[in-house]
Amino acid sequence: MSKGLGTTVGRSSRRRVLRLAGGGITMAALGAGLTGCEDELATGGEDSTPPPRSASPEDGKAPEDGKAPEPLWTKSTSAQTYGDNDELVAVDGVVIASGDPLTAFDGATGEERWSLPGGAVPGAPLLLGDGTLYLESGKYDGSVAGYVPGSGKEAWRSRLGKEYRQPRPVAVDAEQVYVIAEILEADGSSRTNVIAALNSGTGKVAWKEQRDLGTQQNGVHAAVKGRYLVYTDFKNNLTVRDTATGKQVWTQKTTKTSYGPFVVHQDLVIVPQGQRLQAFALSDGSEKWSVQAEEFTTFREPTLLEDVLYIADSGRTLWAVEPGTGKKVWQSTALKDAGGQVPRQFVKVGGTLYGATDLDKQGGVHAFDAKAGGLRWTFNDKSGDYHAWLVATDGKRVFALHGKKLHALPA
């Protein structure tokens, strides 16, 4: 199994500022300032959910009652998340949320399977590759560790070197773990950083390349596809390196800073850039297609599921797009009609698409008909917690994390 798509390192994003601001009046004021026109479209009262619709699921709309299912189980967790998609994973019969201690719950029952104090840096990505869970060490000892997800047993550990600080995994494939770390100066400070590949079998350094002056080790989203390591950062850079050597294949400035994950499909990297969704060739960075949202609306984070790209925009339109061509499969305004919050992460089980929203009001986990985008129901735990919702699935259940509460919903 390999997972390196859309992974995140660093928590300096706009979303993190939003979450660390806390709740109450401060949170409401800051959220209104940053979400702009999205909040103007909201309807309904506090902690309300979208109203029921009258059509049947077969024609792409919600069932008649529009009610969300009751959770199969709910557990309090040690989760410390900042809203990035790779902070909640479901694998090998367990569901794990980033936090300290790092805790795995049985997907079927919710019972604790294992717990690992200091296992990971809270909010750090949980990277899965070749049956191993790779983590930045929560002991801050300069190491990167790998664990067996089902048991929590340590299977692998590596160090980049004493001259580097805080190596953070950004992506993983079947052979290597890719990390970014600060390069230490003689006085203990750091002005530059390095990107490196660690052999996932031996832990030895396969290659390391110093990044340009002015780049940061925080705020990086990365993906691996064959011979290409792709990443974006807060400096508006889109960069591709050769996975075998680390040499830069190409880099270019993007029109907007990418605050969230992007998608890699076959020979393309697809990046939301404000009002445009753009696809570039992995080989040379040339633009292959572009999709434009309506005026004054911006695209959110994309998700690729079963060769369909799903993405929402700030105008509350949900899109399904062919990733190879940019051709629209369908568009749905059901979310806008219901006054729901915009989803920014998706999972799919059968014919249902589940979307997790950012802020809590009018949000939660939306269930859509995957064929046409009709809104079936919205689950919200009514806690009012200011953290973003996160979703993961094992194919039988959908796991929804909200602050410290982890819910298992029937899929």
mmCIF file of C-alpha atoms in Angstrom:
data_model
loop_
_atom_site.group_PDB
_atom_site.id
_atom_site.type_symbol
_atom_site.label_atom_id
_atom_site.label_comp_id
_atom_site.label_asym_id
_atom_site.label_seq_id
_atom_site.Cartn_x
_atom_site.Cartn_y
_atom_site.Cartn_z
ATOM 1 C CA MET A 1 0.000 0.000 0.000
ATOM 2 C CA SER A 2 1.307 3.456 -0.805
ATOM 3 C CA LYS A 3 0.109 6.818 0.306
ATOM 4 C CA GLY A 4 1.951 9.960 -0.599
ATOM 5 C CA LEU A 5 -0.729 12.078 -2.180
ATOM 6 C CA GLY A 6 -1.536 15.461 -0.773
ATOM 7 C CA THR A 7 0.358 15.022 2.484
ATOM 8 C CA THR A 8 1.210 18.016 4.623
ATOM 9 C CA VAL A 9 4.041 19.221 6.785
ATOM 10 C CA GLY A 10 3.974 22.375 8.892
ATOM 11 C CA ARG A 11 0.951 24.076 10.342
ATOM 12 C CA SER A 12 1.414 27.732 9.389
ATOM 13 C CA SER A 13 -1.602 27.782 7.092
ATOM 14 C CA ARG A 14 -4.610 30.047 7.151
ATOM 15 C CA ARG A 15 -6.646 27.104 8.521
ATOM 16 C CA ARG A 16 -4.291 26.701 11.438
ATOM 17 C CA VAL A 17 -4.540 30.388 12.359
ATOM 18 C CA LEU A 18 -8.286 29.967 12.267
ATOM 19 C CA ARG A 19 -8.275 26.956 14.568
ATOM 20 C CA LEU A 20 -5.731 28.216 17.090
ATOM 21 C CA ALA A 21 -7.739 31.400 17.523
ATOM 22 C CA GLY A 22 -10.177 29.418 19.660
ATOM 23 C CA GLY A 23 -13.926 29.714 19.944
ATOM 24 C CA GLY A 24 -16.467 32.337 20.879
ATOM 25 C CA ILE A 25 -16.447 35.925 19.611
ATOM 26 C CA THR A 26 -12.778 35.820 18.615
ATOM 27 C CA MET A 27 -13.337 32.767 16.474
ATOM 28 C CA ALA A 28 -16.462 34.142 14.866
ATOM 29 C CA ALA A 29 -14.765 37.428 13.984
ATOM 30 C CA LEU A 30 -11.666 35.821 12.536
ATOM 31 C CA GLY A 31 -13.656 33.223 10.628
ATOM 32 C CA ALA A 32 -15.860 35.884 9.090
ATOM 33 C CA GLY A 33 -12.822 37.863 7.988
ATOM 34 C CA LEU A 34 -11.172 34.945 6.251
ATOM 35 C CA THR A 35 -14.051 33.054 4.703
ATOM 36 C CA GLY A 36 -15.569 36.117 3.083
ATOM 37 C CA CYS A 37 -18.472 35.449 0.801
ATOM 38 C CA GLU A 38 -18.895 31.883 2.058
ATOM 39 C CA ASP A 39 -20.363 33.105 5.344
ATOM 40 C CA GLU A 40 -22.720 35.450 3.523
ATOM 41 C CA LEU A 41 -24.348 32.433 1.899
ATOM 42 C CA ALA A 42 -25.008 30.596 5.149
ATOM 43 C CA THR A 43 -28.582 30.135 6.277
ATOM 44 C CA GLY A 44 -30.272 28.550 9.241
ATOM 45 C CA GLY A 45 -29.705 28.847 12.968
ATOM 46 C CA GLU A 46 -26.807 27.914 15.172
ATOM 47 C CA ASP A 47 -25.783 24.241 14.885
ATOM 48 C CA SER A 48 -28.570 23.598 12.419
ATOM 49 C CA THR A 49 -28.313 21.112 9.581
ATOM 50 C CA PRO A 50 -29.558 21.437 5.995
ATOM 51 C CA PRO A 51 -33.313 20.859 5.670
ATOM 52 C CA PRO A 52 -34.638 17.597 4.247
ATOM 53 C CA ARG A 53 -35.309 17.270 0.561
ATOM 54 C CA SER A 54 -38.187 15.454 -1.070
ATOM 55 C CA ALA A 55 -36.614 13.466 -3.921
ATOM 56 C CA SER A 56 -35.268 9.942 -3.868
ATOM 57 C CA PRO A 57 -31.591 8.910 -3.844
ATOM 58 C CA GLU A 58 -31.954 7.369 -7.318
ATOM 59 C CA ASP A 59 -32.232 10.734 -9.043
ATOM 60 C CA GLY A 60 -29.229 12.158 -7.215
ATOM 61 C CA LYS A 61 -30.997 13.914 -4.364
ATOM 62 C CA ALA A 62 -31.556 13.318 -0.672
ATOM 63 C CA PRO A 63 -33.933 10.700 0.705
ATOM 64 C CA GLU A 64 -37.272 11.970 1.877
ATOM 65 C CA ASP A 65 -36.457 12.242 5.558
ATOM 66 C CA GLY A 66 -32.947 13.702 5.010
ATOM 67 C CA LYS A 67 -31.830 12.487 8.429
ATOM 68 C CA ALA A 68 -28.241 11.570 9.228
ATOM 69 C CA PRO A 69 -27.601 8.126 10.736
ATOM 70 C CA GLU A 70 -26.800 7.691 14.393
ATOM 71 C CA PRO A 71 -23.117 6.906 15.119
ATOM 72 C CA LEU A 72 -22.231 3.252 15.590
ATOM 73 C CA TRP A 73 -19.930 4.451 18.364
ATOM 74 C CA THR A 74 -18.358 7.642 19.666
ATOM 75 C CA LYS A 75 -15.085 7.911 21.577
ATOM 76 C CA SER A 76 -13.151 10.708 23.259
ATOM 77 C CA THR A 77 -9.610 10.881 21.917
ATOM 78 C CA SER A 78 -6.286 12.595 22.526
ATOM 79 C CA ALA A 79 -6.453 14.060 19.011
ATOM 80 C CA GLN A 80 -4.548 17.285 18.410
ATOM 81 C CA THR A 81 -5.242 18.195 14.802
ATOM 82 C CA TYR A 82 -5.087 21.288 12.616
ATOM 83 C CA GLY A 83 -7.494 20.217 9.910
ATOM 84 C CA ASP A 84 -5.209 18.637 7.336
ATOM 85 C CA ASN A 85 -6.439 15.542 5.541
ATOM 86 C CA ASP A 86 -3.598 13.259 6.615
ATOM 87 C CA GLU A 87 -4.228 13.607 10.365
ATOM 88 C CA LEU A 88 -6.835 10.814 10.404
ATOM 89 C CA VAL A 89 -6.307 7.388 8.819
ATOM 90 C CA ALA A 90 -8.169 4.074 8.765
ATOM 91 C CA VAL A 91 -6.026 1.016 8.010
ATOM 92 C CA ASP A 92 -5.632 -2.612 9.094
ATOM 93 C CA GLY A 93 -8.865 -2.600 11.092
ATOM 94 C CA VAL A 94 -8.006 0.476 13.165
ATOM 95 C CA VAL A 95 -8.613 4.222 12.961
ATOM 96 C CA ILE A 96 -5.866 6.587 14.158
ATOM 97 C CA ALA A 97 -5.934 10.354 14.745
ATOM 98 C CA SER A 98 -2.827 12.499 15.147
ATOM 99 C CA GLY A 99 -2.253 13.322 18.824
ATOM 100 C CA ASP A 100 -0.300 12.530 21.970
ATOM 101 C CA PRO A 101 -0.548 9.779 22.935
ATOM 102 C CA LEU A 102 -1.065 8.400 19.458
ATOM 103 C CA THR A 103 -4.020 6.043 19.852
ATOM 104 C CA ALA A 104 -5.535 3.429 17.560
ATOM 105 C CA PHE A 105 -9.183 2.415 17.959
ATOM 106 C CA ASP A 106 -10.784 -0.751 16.626
ATOM 107 C CA GLY A 107 -12.832 0.308 13.615
ATOM 108 C CA ALA A 108 -15.719 -2.039 14.386
ATOM 109 C CA THR A 109 -16.088 -1.522 18.137
ATOM 110 C CA GLY A 110 -14.258 1.687 19.039
ATOM 111 C CA GLU A 111 -12.199 -0.134 21.655
ATOM 112 C CA GLU A 112 -8.620 1.038 22.122
ATOM 113 C CA ARG A 113 -6.176 -1.305 20.374
ATOM 114 C CA TRP A 114 -2.913 0.441 21.250
ATOM 115 C CA SER A 115 -1.536 3.741 22.506
ATOM 116 C CA LEU A 116 1.878 5.271 21.982
ATOM 117 C CA PRO A 117 2.979 8.207 24.209
ATOM 118 C CA GLY A 118 5.275 10.543 22.289
ATOM 119 C CA GLY A 119 4.664 8.551 19.133
ATOM 120 C CA ALA A 120 4.069 11.513 16.855
ATOM 121 C CA VAL A 121 4.151 15.284 16.782
ATOM 122 C CA PRO A 122 0.542 16.455 17.212
ATOM 123 C CA GLY A 123 -0.855 17.625 13.909
ATOM 124 C CA ALA A 124 1.898 15.901 11.943
ATOM 125 C CA PRO A 125 0.902 13.816 8.900
ATOM 126 C CA LEU A 126 0.219 10.113 9.301
ATOM 127 C CA LEU A 127 1.891 8.661 6.199
ATOM 128 C CA LEU A 128 1.106 5.134 5.045
ATOM 129 C CA GLY A 129 3.405 3.209 2.740
ATOM 130 C CA ASP A 130 3.996 -0.501 2.117
ATOM 131 C CA GLY A 131 2.076 -1.525 5.263
ATOM 132 C CA THR A 132 3.925 0.910 7.542
ATOM 133 C CA LEU A 133 2.808 4.066 9.332
ATOM 134 C CA TYR A 134 5.598 6.690 9.132
ATOM 135 C CA LEU A 135 5.793 9.479 11.703
ATOM 136 C CA GLU A 136 7.919 12.392 12.756
ATOM 137 C CA SER A 137 9.061 11.362 16.230
ATOM 138 C CA GLY A 138 7.113 12.984 19.049
ATOM 139 C CA LYS A 139 10.268 12.778 21.160
ATOM 140 C CA TYR A 140 11.848 15.525 19.034
ATOM 141 C CA ASP A 141 15.061 13.516 18.856
ATOM 142 C CA GLY A 142 15.704 14.040 15.155
ATOM 143 C CA SER A 143 14.357 10.664 14.107
ATOM 144 C CA VAL A 144 11.642 9.399 11.793
ATOM 145 C CA ALA A 145 9.912 6.179 12.832
ATOM 146 C CA GLY A 146 7.759 3.534 11.203
ATOM 147 C CA TYR A 147 5.129 1.422 12.983
ATOM 148 C CA VAL A 148 2.864 -1.520 12.181
ATOM 149 C CA PRO A 149 -0.583 0.169 12.093
ATOM 150 C CA GLY A 150 -2.524 -2.784 13.470
ATOM 151 C CA SER A 151 -0.321 -3.325 16.531
ATOM 152 C CA GLY A 152 1.614 -0.094 17.090
ATOM 153 C CA LYS A 153 4.926 -1.969 17.163
ATOM 154 C CA GLU A 154 7.974 -0.091 15.917
ATOM 155 C CA ALA A 155 9.225 -1.524 12.621
ATOM 156 C CA TRP A 156 11.705 1.090 11.392
ATOM 157 C CA ARG A 157 13.646 4.147 12.571
ATOM 158 C CA SER A 158 16.031 6.490 10.798
ATOM 159 C CA ARG A 159 17.983 9.692 11.422
ATOM 160 C CA LEU A 160 19.032 12.146 8.776
ATOM 161 C CA GLY A 161 22.087 13.344 10.725
ATOM 162 C CA LYS A 162 23.116 15.533 13.645
ATOM 163 C CA GLU A 163 23.597 18.541 11.391
ATOM 164 C CA TYR A 164 19.855 18.584 10.685
ATOM 165 C CA ARG A 165 16.939 19.396 12.958
ATOM 166 C CA GLN A 166 13.344 18.135 13.005
ATOM 167 C CA PRO A 167 13.210 15.933 9.899
ATOM 168 C CA ARG A 168 9.548 15.891 8.876
ATOM 169 C CA PRO A 169 8.140 13.269 6.521
ATOM 170 C CA VAL A 170 6.262 14.805 3.598
ATOM 171 C CA ALA A 171 5.585 11.776 1.383
ATOM 172 C CA VAL A 172 6.284 8.058 1.076
ATOM 173 C CA ASP A 173 6.308 5.425 -1.643
ATOM 174 C CA ALA A 174 7.184 1.720 -1.697
ATOM 175 C CA GLU A 175 10.920 2.372 -1.468
ATOM 176 C CA GLN A 176 11.591 5.724 0.199
ATOM 177 C CA VAL A 177 10.427 8.169 2.847
ATOM 178 C CA TYR A 178 10.855 11.811 1.828
ATOM 179 C CA VAL A 179 11.656 14.342 4.561
ATOM 180 C CA ILE A 180 12.374 18.043 4.924
ATOM 181 C CA ALA A 181 14.644 19.254 7.738
ATOM 182 C CA GLU A 182 16.348 22.424 8.943
ATOM 183 C CA ILE A 183 20.078 22.738 8.312
ATOM 184 C CA LEU A 184 21.765 23.766 11.560
ATOM 185 C CA GLU A 185 24.322 26.571 11.692
ATOM 186 C CA ALA A 186 27.242 26.600 14.139
ATOM 187 C CA ASP A 187 25.282 28.803 16.564
ATOM 188 C CA GLY A 188 22.277 26.463 16.514
ATOM 189 C CA SER A 189 20.190 28.673 14.247
ATOM 190 C CA SER A 190 18.874 27.720 10.838
ATOM 191 C CA ARG A 191 18.358 29.729 7.656
ATOM 192 C CA THR A 192 18.087 26.942 5.099
ATOM 193 C CA ASN A 193 16.558 23.500 4.809
ATOM 194 C CA VAL A 194 17.160 20.239 3.017
ATOM 195 C CA ILE A 195 14.903 17.734 1.289
ATOM 196 C CA ALA A 196 16.060 14.124 1.485
ATOM 197 C CA ALA A 197 15.035 10.542 0.773
ATOM 198 C CA LEU A 198 15.461 7.772 3.350
ATOM 199 C CA ASN A 199 15.467 4.144 2.228
ATOM 200 C CA SER A 200 12.354 2.563 3.765
ATOM 201 C CA GLY A 201 14.136 -0.784 4.130
ATOM 202 C CA THR A 202 17.455 0.229 5.664
ATOM 203 C CA GLY A 203 16.836 3.782 6.869
ATOM 204 C CA LYS A 204 19.950 4.967 5.050
ATOM 205 C CA VAL A 205 19.999 8.344 3.312
ATOM 206 C CA ALA A 206 19.473 7.769 -0.420
ATOM 207 C CA TRP A 207 20.000 11.419 -1.372
ATOM 208 C CA LYS A 208 19.693 14.929 0.015
ATOM 209 C CA GLU A 209 19.418 18.290 -1.712
ATOM 210 C CA GLN A 210 19.553 21.754 -0.190
ATOM 211 C CA ARG A 211 16.529 23.852 -1.053
ATOM 212 C CA ASP A 212 16.788 27.457 -2.174
ATOM 213 C CA LEU A 213 17.434 30.213 0.357
ATOM 214 C CA GLY A 214 14.142 31.675 1.549
ATOM 215 C CA THR A 215 12.186 28.435 1.333
ATOM 216 C CA GLN A 216 10.696 27.016 4.527
ATOM 217 C CA GLN A 217 10.430 23.538 5.975
ATOM 218 C CA ASN A 218 6.873 24.323 7.074
ATOM 219 C CA GLY A 219 3.771 24.503 4.916
ATOM 220 C CA VAL A 220 4.785 21.837 2.411
ATOM 221 C CA HIS A 221 2.288 19.556 0.678
ATOM 222 C CA ALA A 222 3.839 16.661 -1.241
ATOM 223 C CA ALA A 223 2.951 13.696 -3.435
ATOM 224 C CA VAL A 224 4.851 10.889 -5.130
ATOM 225 C CA LYS A 225 4.045 9.467 -8.559
ATOM 226 C CA GLY A 226 6.532 7.050 -10.104
ATOM 227 C CA ARG A 227 9.797 8.871 -10.679
ATOM 228 C CA TYR A 228 8.389 12.245 -9.596
ATOM 229 C CA LEU A 229 8.260 13.860 -6.155
ATOM 230 C CA VAL A 230 5.924 16.862 -6.333
ATOM 231 C CA TYR A 231 5.430 19.537 -3.696
ATOM 232 C CA THR A 232 4.000 23.009 -3.107
ATOM 233 C CA ASP A 233 4.769 25.530 -0.389
ATOM 234 C CA PHE A 234 3.628 28.886 0.992
ATOM 235 C CA LYS A 235 6.090 30.729 -1.249
ATOM 236 C CA ASN A 236 3.919 30.000 -4.314
ATOM 237 C CA ASN A 237 6.314 27.324 -5.583
ATOM 238 C CA LEU A 238 5.315 24.174 -7.451
ATOM 239 C CA THR A 239 8.367 21.899 -7.651
ATOM 240 C CA VAL A 240 9.072 18.456 -9.126
ATOM 241 C CA ARG A 241 12.156 16.358 -8.275
ATOM 242 C CA ASP A 242 13.454 13.036 -9.492
ATOM 243 C CA THR A 243 12.797 10.391 -6.816
ATOM 244 C CA ALA A 244 15.957 8.452 -7.732
ATOM 245 C CA THR A 245 18.436 11.329 -7.450
ATOM 246 C CA GLY A 246 16.646 14.248 -5.806
ATOM 247 C CA LYS A 247 17.604 16.517 -8.705
ATOM 248 C CA GLN A 248 15.100 19.203 -9.554
ATOM 249 C CA VAL A 249 13.186 18.450 -12.752
ATOM 250 C CA TRP A 250 11.416 21.794 -12.825
ATOM 251 C CA THR A 251 9.921 24.457 -10.590
ATOM 252 C CA GLN A 252 7.612 27.370 -11.262
ATOM 253 C CA LYS A 253 5.637 29.999 -9.447
ATOM 254 C CA THR A 254 1.923 29.447 -9.024
ATOM 255 C CA THR A 255 -0.589 32.269 -9.287
ATOM 256 C CA LYS A 256 -1.865 31.671 -5.778
ATOM 257 C CA THR A 257 -0.480 30.086 -2.630
ATOM 258 C CA SER A 258 -1.766 26.533 -2.220
ATOM 259 C CA TYR A 259 -3.072 26.226 1.333
ATOM 260 C CA GLY A 260 -4.158 22.627 0.979
ATOM 261 C CA PRO A 261 -3.604 19.332 -0.806
ATOM 262 C CA PHE A 262 -3.379 18.926 -4.558
ATOM 263 C CA VAL A 263 -3.931 15.867 -6.757
ATOM 264 C CA VAL A 264 -1.593 13.790 -8.919
ATOM 265 C CA HIS A 265 -3.216 11.708 -11.675
ATOM 266 C CA GLN A 266 -1.199 9.723 -14.187
ATOM 267 C CA ASP A 267 1.159 12.280 -15.777
ATOM 268 C CA LEU A 268 -0.546 15.382 -14.325
ATOM 269 C CA VAL A 269 -0.408 17.451 -11.145
ATOM 270 C CA ILE A 270 -3.677 19.299 -10.496
ATOM 271 C CA VAL A 271 -3.560 22.366 -8.241
ATOM 272 C CA PRO A 272 -6.353 24.734 -7.135
ATOM 273 C CA GLN A 273 -5.274 28.324 -7.745
ATOM 274 C CA GLY A 274 -7.993 30.594 -6.452
ATOM 275 C CA GLN A 275 -10.627 30.914 -9.181
ATOM 276 C CA ARG A 276 -8.812 28.416 -11.443
ATOM 277 C CA LEU A 277 -8.125 24.701 -11.181
ATOM 278 C CA GLN A 278 -5.014 23.971 -13.240
ATOM 279 C CA ALA A 279 -3.363 20.773 -14.471
ATOM 280 C CA PHE A 280 0.356 20.684 -15.317
ATOM 281 C CA ALA A 281 2.458 17.987 -16.969
ATOM 282 C CA LEU A 282 4.706 16.218 -14.462
ATOM 283 C CA SER A 283 7.468 15.981 -17.039
ATOM 284 C CA ASP A 284 7.946 19.682 -17.819
ATOM 285 C CA GLY A 285 5.353 21.823 -15.997
ATOM 286 C CA SER A 286 3.411 22.813 -19.106
ATOM 287 C CA GLU A 287 -0.267 23.569 -18.555
ATOM 288 C CA LYS A 288 -2.564 20.862 -19.931
ATOM 289 C CA TRP A 289 -5.993 22.092 -18.902
ATOM 290 C CA SER A 290 -7.714 24.671 -16.740
ATOM 291 C CA VAL A 291 -11.188 24.999 -15.213
ATOM 292 C CA GLN A 292 -12.599 28.330 -14.086
ATOM 293 C CA ALA A 293 -15.039 28.882 -11.235
ATOM 294 C CA GLU A 294 -17.624 31.652 -11.265
ATOM 295 C CA GLU A 295 -16.563 35.214 -10.554
ATOM 296 C CA PHE A 296 -15.728 35.934 -6.898
ATOM 297 C CA THR A 297 -15.563 32.223 -6.029
ATOM 298 C CA THR A 298 -12.473 30.129 -5.326
ATOM 299 C CA PHE A 299 -11.761 26.423 -5.429
ATOM 300 C CA ARG A 300 -11.121 24.465 -2.240
ATOM 301 C CA GLU A 301 -9.000 21.313 -1.834
ATOM 302 C CA PRO A 302 -9.483 18.544 -4.430
ATOM 303 C CA THR A 303 -9.764 14.789 -3.771
ATOM 304 C CA LEU A 304 -9.229 12.036 -6.348
ATOM 305 C CA LEU A 305 -11.445 8.976 -5.815
ATOM 306 C CA GLU A 306 -11.890 6.139 -8.301
ATOM 307 C CA ASP A 307 -10.561 8.281 -11.176
ATOM 308 C CA VAL A 308 -12.943 11.167 -10.513
ATOM 309 C CA LEU A 309 -11.783 14.466 -9.057
ATOM 310 C CA TYR A 310 -14.184 15.989 -6.528
ATOM 311 C CA ILE A 311 -13.870 19.610 -5.463
ATOM 312 C CA ALA A 312 -16.095 22.318 -3.984
ATOM 313 C CA ASP A 313 -15.869 26.059 -4.491
ATOM 314 C CA SER A 314 -16.598 28.918 -2.126
ATOM 315 C CA GLY A 315 -19.910 29.522 -3.887
ATOM 316 C CA ARG A 316 -21.026 26.134 -2.490
ATOM 317 C CA THR A 317 -21.055 24.371 -5.822
ATOM 318 C CA LEU A 318 -19.768 20.792 -5.835
ATOM 319 C CA TRP A 319 -17.860 19.636 -8.926
ATOM 320 C CA ALA A 320 -17.010 16.202 -10.312
ATOM 321 C CA VAL A 321 -14.270 16.455 -12.965
ATOM 322 C CA GLU A 322 -12.410 14.074 -15.251
ATOM 323 C CA PRO A 323 -8.813 14.443 -13.989
ATOM 324 C CA GLY A 324 -7.212 13.642 -17.329
ATOM 325 C CA THR A 325 -9.067 16.301 -19.312
ATOM 326 C CA GLY A 326 -10.701 18.744 -16.906
ATOM 327 C CA LYS A 327 -14.063 17.901 -18.447
ATOM 328 C CA LYS A 328 -17.010 18.370 -16.098
ATOM 329 C CA VAL A 329 -18.816 15.176 -15.105
ATOM 330 C CA TRP A 330 -21.447 17.053 -13.118
ATOM 331 C CA GLN A 331 -22.037 20.119 -10.971
ATOM 332 C CA SER A 332 -24.381 20.312 -8.003
ATOM 333 C CA THR A 333 -25.810 23.325 -6.191
ATOM 334 C CA ALA A 334 -27.615 21.172 -3.618
ATOM 335 C CA LEU A 335 -25.311 22.421 -0.868
ATOM 336 C CA LYS A 336 -26.005 26.045 -1.720
ATOM 337 C CA ASP A 337 -29.736 25.337 -1.799
ATOM 338 C CA ALA A 338 -29.549 23.814 1.690
ATOM 339 C CA GLY A 339 -27.284 26.527 3.123
ATOM 340 C CA GLY A 340 -24.614 24.031 4.170
ATOM 341 C CA GLN A 341 -20.928 24.581 4.860
ATOM 342 C CA VAL A 342 -18.397 23.908 2.091
ATOM 343 C CA PRO A 343 -16.607 20.509 2.249
ATOM 344 C CA ARG A 344 -12.824 20.366 1.860
ATOM 345 C CA GLN A 345 -12.090 16.646 2.195
ATOM 346 C CA PHE A 346 -13.876 13.678 0.628
ATOM 347 C CA VAL A 347 -14.099 9.895 0.927
ATOM 348 C CA LYS A 348 -16.353 7.581 -1.055
ATOM 349 C CA VAL A 349 -18.083 4.307 -0.178
ATOM 350 C CA GLY A 350 -20.262 2.688 -2.804
ATOM 351 C CA GLY A 351 -22.531 5.286 -4.349
ATOM 352 C CA THR A 352 -22.142 7.838 -1.566
ATOM 353 C CA LEU A 353 -19.607 10.660 -1.409
ATOM 354 C CA TYR A 354 -18.845 11.992 2.083
ATOM 355 C CA GLY A 355 -17.479 15.509 2.521
ATOM 356 C CA ALA A 356 -15.969 16.985 5.693
ATOM 357 C CA THR A 357 -16.307 20.718 6.259
ATOM 358 C CA ASP A 358 -14.000 23.269 7.771
ATOM 359 C CA LEU A 359 -15.732 25.332 10.469
ATOM 360 C CA ASP A 360 -18.571 23.831 12.464
ATOM 361 C CA LYS A 361 -21.576 26.047 11.803
ATOM 362 C CA GLN A 362 -23.841 24.538 9.110
ATOM 363 C CA GLY A 363 -21.173 21.900 8.550
ATOM 364 C CA GLY A 364 -20.070 18.505 9.697
ATOM 365 C CA VAL A 365 -20.047 15.507 7.358
ATOM 366 C CA HIS A 366 -22.241 15.822 4.267
ATOM 367 C CA ALA A 367 -23.392 12.719 2.385
ATOM 368 C CA PHE A 368 -23.877 13.245 -1.363
ATOM 369 C CA ASP A 369 -25.097 11.029 -4.157
ATOM 370 C CA ALA A 370 -21.857 10.324 -6.044
ATOM 371 C CA LYS A 371 -23.592 10.154 -9.438
ATOM 372 C CA ALA A 372 -25.104 13.631 -9.452
ATOM 373 C CA GLY A 373 -24.097 15.434 -6.249
ATOM 374 C CA GLY A 374 -27.473 15.553 -4.528
ATOM 375 C CA LEU A 375 -27.278 16.179 -0.782
ATOM 376 C CA ARG A 376 -28.654 13.232 1.194
ATOM 377 C CA TRP A 377 -27.962 14.265 4.782
ATOM 378 C CA THR A 378 -25.550 16.081 7.100
ATOM 379 C CA PHE A 379 -24.151 14.701 10.343
ATOM 380 C CA ASN A 380 -23.182 17.191 13.046
ATOM 381 C CA ASP A 381 -22.465 16.328 16.671
ATOM 382 C CA LYS A 382 -23.780 19.747 17.834
ATOM 383 C CA SER A 383 -20.705 20.290 20.002
ATOM 384 C CA GLY A 384 -19.865 23.679 18.513
ATOM 385 C CA ASP A 385 -16.170 22.759 18.577
ATOM 386 C CA TYR A 386 -14.162 25.139 16.384
ATOM 387 C CA HIS A 387 -11.925 22.400 14.905
ATOM 388 C CA ALA A 388 -12.373 21.258 11.322
ATOM 389 C CA TRP A 389 -14.032 17.948 10.617
ATOM 390 C CA LEU A 390 -11.899 15.115 9.232
ATOM 391 C CA VAL A 391 -13.089 11.913 7.560
ATOM 392 C CA ALA A 392 -11.590 8.515 6.752
ATOM 393 C CA THR A 393 -13.093 5.187 5.746
ATOM 394 C CA ASP A 394 -12.337 1.480 5.900
ATOM 395 C CA GLY A 395 -14.965 0.719 3.266
ATOM 396 C CA LYS A 396 -17.520 -0.380 5.866
ATOM 397 C CA ARG A 397 -17.695 2.686 8.084
ATOM 398 C CA VAL A 398 -16.993 6.393 7.781
ATOM 399 C CA PHE A 399 -14.960 7.832 10.646
ATOM 400 C CA ALA A 400 -15.615 11.473 11.483
ATOM 401 C CA LEU A 401 -13.242 13.329 13.811
ATOM 402 C CA HIS A 402 -14.321 16.627 15.333
ATOM 403 C CA GLY A 403 -12.006 18.077 17.965
ATOM 404 C CA LYS A 404 -11.605 15.319 20.553
ATOM 405 C CA LYS A 405 -14.643 13.301 19.445
ATOM 406 C CA LEU A 406 -14.320 10.419 17.021
ATOM 407 C CA HIS A 407 -17.540 9.064 15.528
ATOM 408 C CA ALA A 408 -18.051 5.909 13.463
ATOM 409 C CA LEU A 409 -20.916 6.238 10.980
ATOM 410 C CA PRO A 410 -22.399 3.395 8.962
ATOM 411 C CA ALA A 411 -21.367 3.640 5.311
#
